[in-house]
PDB file of C-alpha atoms in Angstrom:
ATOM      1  CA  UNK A  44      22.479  23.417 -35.759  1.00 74.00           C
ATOM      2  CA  UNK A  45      20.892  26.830 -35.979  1.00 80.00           C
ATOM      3  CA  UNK A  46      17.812  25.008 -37.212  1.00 89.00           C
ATOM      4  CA  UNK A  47      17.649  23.002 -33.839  1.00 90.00           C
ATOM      5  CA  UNK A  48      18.058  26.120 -31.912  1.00 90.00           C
ATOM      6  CA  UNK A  49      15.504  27.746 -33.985  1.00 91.00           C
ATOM      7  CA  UNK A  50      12.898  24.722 -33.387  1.00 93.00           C
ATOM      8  CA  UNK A  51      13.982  24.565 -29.455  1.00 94.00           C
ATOM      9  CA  UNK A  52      12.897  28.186 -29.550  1.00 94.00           C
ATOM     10  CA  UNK A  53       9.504  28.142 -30.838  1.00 95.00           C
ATOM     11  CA  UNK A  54       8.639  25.010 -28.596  1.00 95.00           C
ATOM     12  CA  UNK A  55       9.768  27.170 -25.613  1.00 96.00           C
ATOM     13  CA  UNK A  56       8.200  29.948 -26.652  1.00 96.00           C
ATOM     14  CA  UNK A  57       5.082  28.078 -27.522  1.00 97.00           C
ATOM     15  CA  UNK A  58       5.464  26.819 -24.303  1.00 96.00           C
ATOM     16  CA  UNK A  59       5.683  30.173 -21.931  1.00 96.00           C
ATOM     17  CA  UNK A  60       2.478  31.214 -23.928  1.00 96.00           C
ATOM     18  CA  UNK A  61       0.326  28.367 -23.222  1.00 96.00           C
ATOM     19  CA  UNK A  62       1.289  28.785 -19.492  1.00 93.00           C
ATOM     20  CA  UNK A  63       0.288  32.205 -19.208  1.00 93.00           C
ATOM     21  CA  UNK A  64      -2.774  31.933 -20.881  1.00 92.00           C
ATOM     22  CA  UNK A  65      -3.779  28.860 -18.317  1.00 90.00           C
ATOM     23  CA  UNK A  66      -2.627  31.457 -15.497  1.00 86.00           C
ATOM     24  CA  UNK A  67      -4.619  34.173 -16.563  1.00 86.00           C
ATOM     25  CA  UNK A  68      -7.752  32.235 -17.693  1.00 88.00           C
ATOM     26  CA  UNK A  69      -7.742  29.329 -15.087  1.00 82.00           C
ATOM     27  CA  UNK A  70     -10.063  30.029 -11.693  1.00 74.00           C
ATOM     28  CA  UNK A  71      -8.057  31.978  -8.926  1.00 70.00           C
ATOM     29  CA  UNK A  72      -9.226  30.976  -5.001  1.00 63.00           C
ATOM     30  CA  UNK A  73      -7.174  32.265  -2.791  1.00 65.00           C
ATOM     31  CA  UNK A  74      -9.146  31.128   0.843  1.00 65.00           C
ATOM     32  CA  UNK A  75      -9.774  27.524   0.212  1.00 65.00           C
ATOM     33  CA  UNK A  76     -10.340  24.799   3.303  1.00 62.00           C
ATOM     34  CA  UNK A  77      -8.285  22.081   1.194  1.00 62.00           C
ATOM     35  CA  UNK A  78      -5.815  24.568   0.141  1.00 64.00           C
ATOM     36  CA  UNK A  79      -4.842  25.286   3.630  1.00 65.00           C
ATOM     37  CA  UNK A  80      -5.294  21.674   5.275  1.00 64.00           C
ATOM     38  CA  UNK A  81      -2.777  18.944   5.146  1.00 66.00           C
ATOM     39  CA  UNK A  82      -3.290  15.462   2.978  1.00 64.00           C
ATOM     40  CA  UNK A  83      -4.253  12.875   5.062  1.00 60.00           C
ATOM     41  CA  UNK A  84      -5.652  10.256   2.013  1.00 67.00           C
ATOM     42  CA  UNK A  85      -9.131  10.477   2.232  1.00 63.00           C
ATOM     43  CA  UNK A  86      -9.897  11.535   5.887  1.00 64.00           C
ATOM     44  CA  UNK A  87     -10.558  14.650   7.314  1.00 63.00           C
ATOM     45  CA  UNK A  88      -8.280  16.918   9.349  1.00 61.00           C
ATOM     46  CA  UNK A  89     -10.227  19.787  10.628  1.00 64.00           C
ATOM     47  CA  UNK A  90     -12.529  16.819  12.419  1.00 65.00           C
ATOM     48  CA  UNK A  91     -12.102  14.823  15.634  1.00 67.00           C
ATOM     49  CA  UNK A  92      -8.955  13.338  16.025  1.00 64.00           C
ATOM     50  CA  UNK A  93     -10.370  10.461  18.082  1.00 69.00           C
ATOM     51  CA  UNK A  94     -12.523   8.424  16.061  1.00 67.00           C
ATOM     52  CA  UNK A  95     -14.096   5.004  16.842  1.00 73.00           C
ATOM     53  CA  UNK A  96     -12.368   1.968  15.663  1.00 72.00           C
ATOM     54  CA  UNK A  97     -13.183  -1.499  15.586  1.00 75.00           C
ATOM     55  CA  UNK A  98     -10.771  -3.219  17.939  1.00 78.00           C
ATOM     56  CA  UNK A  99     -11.629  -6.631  16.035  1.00 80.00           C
ATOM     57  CA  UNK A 100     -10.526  -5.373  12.737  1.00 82.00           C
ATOM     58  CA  UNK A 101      -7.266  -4.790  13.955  1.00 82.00           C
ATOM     59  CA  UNK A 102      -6.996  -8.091  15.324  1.00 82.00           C
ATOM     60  CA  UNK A 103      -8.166  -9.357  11.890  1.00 84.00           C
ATOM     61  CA  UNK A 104      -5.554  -7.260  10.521  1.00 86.00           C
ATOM     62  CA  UNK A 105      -2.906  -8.204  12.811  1.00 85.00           C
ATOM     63  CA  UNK A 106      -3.878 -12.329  11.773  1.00 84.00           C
ATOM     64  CA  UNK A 107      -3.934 -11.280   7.950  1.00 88.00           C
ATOM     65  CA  UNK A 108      -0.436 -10.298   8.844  1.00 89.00           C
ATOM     66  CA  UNK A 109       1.305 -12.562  10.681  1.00 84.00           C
ATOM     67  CA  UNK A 110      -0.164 -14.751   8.248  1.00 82.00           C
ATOM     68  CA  UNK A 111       1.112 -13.030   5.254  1.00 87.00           C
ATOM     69  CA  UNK A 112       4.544 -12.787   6.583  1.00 86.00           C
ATOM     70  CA  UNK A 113       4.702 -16.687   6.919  1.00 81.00           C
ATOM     71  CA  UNK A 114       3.701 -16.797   3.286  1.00 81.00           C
ATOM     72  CA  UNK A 115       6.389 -15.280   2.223  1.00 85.00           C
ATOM     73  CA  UNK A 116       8.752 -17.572   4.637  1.00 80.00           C
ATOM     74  CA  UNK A 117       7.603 -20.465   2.043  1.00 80.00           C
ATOM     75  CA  UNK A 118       8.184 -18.460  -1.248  1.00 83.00           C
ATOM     76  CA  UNK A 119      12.031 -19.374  -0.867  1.00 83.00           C
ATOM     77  CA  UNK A 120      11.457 -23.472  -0.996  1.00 81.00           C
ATOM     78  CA  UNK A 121      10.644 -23.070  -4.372  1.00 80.00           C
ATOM     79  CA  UNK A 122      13.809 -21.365  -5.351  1.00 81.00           C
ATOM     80  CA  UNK A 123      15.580 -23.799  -2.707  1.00 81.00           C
ATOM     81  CA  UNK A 124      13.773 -27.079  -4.437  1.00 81.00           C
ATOM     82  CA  UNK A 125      17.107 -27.745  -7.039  1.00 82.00           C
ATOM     83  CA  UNK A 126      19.412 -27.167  -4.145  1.00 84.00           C
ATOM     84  CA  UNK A 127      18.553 -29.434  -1.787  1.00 83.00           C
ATOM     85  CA  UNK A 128      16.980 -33.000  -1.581  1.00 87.00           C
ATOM     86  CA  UNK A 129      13.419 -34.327  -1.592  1.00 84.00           C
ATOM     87  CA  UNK A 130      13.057 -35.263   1.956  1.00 87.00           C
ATOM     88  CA  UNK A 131      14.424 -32.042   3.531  1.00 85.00           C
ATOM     89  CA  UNK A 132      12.363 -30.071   1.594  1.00 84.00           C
ATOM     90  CA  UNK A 133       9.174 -32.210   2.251  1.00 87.00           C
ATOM     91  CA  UNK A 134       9.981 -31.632   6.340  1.00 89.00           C
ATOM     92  CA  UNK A 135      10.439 -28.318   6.460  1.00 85.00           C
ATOM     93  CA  UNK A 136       7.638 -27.190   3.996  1.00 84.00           C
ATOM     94  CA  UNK A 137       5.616 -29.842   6.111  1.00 90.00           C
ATOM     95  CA  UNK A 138       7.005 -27.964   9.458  1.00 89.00           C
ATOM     96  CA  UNK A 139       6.227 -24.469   8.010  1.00 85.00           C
ATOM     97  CA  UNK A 140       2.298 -25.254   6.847  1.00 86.00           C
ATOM     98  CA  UNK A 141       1.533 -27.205  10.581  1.00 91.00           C
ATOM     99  CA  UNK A 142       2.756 -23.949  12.015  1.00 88.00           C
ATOM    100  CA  UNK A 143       0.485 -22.046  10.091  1.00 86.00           C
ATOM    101  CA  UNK A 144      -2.514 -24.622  10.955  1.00 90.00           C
ATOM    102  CA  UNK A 145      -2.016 -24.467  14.431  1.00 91.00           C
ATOM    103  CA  UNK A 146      -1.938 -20.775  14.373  1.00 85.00           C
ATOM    104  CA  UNK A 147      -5.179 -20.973  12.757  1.00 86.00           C
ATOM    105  CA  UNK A 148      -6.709 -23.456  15.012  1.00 90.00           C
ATOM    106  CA  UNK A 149      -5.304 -21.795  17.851  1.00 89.00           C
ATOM    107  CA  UNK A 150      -7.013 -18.234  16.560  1.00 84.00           C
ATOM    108  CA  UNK A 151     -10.518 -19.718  15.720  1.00 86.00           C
ATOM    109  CA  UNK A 152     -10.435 -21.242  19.218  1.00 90.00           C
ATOM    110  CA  UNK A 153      -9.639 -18.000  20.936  1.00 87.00           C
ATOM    111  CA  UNK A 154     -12.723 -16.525  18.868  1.00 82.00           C
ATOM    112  CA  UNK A 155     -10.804 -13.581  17.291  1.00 77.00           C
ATOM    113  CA  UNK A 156     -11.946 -14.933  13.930  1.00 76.00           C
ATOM    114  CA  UNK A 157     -15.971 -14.446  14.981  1.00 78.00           C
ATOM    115  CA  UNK A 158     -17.041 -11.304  13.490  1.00 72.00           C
ATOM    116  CA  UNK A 159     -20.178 -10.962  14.789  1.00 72.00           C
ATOM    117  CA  UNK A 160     -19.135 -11.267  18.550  1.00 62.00           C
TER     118      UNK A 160
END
């Protein structure tokens, strides 16, 4: 028991000691632009809040997910596949991927999939 403490000790003391020392060796700036700026991951605050963005890559975005989201509808049928029969299964799997075709069709038509216009 009194070992333990003992050991506890020195590793807190040990510790306390390395912390100083990087607090009294380690680089001091007070007045630093980052310092005194909020994180906004990877872009910078102290410029223009109104910067140009592609209106096409958030419509490519907004496909990607819509998209996505009806992915993740089908996940469940293969849980579902021991729980119901063969020929529901089929239809609505069948039902879910003609959605997602005609969505794509219907997209490509519109043009919102041309990059270059």
């Amino acid at each position: 028991m009194i070992t333990m403490f003992f050991i506890s000790t020195i590793i807190f003391l040990i510790s306390m000691i390395m912390i100083i020392l990087a607090s009294i060796i380690s680089k001091k700036t007070f007045l630093d632009r980052e310092k005194s700026s909020p994180f906004e991951c990877g872009f910078d605050p102290k410029s223009s809040a109104r910067m140009p963005f592609s209106l096409h890559f958030f419509l490519i975005a907004m496909i990607f997910l819509i998209f996505d989201v009806e992915i993740t509808l089908i996940l469940p049928l293969i849980i579902i596949t021991k729980m119901t029969n063969l020929s529901n299964l089929i239809l609505v799997s069948t039902f879910i991927v003609l959605i997602l075709i005609l969505g794509l069709f219907h997209e490509w038509n519109q043009g919102a999939l041309n990059w270059t216009s």
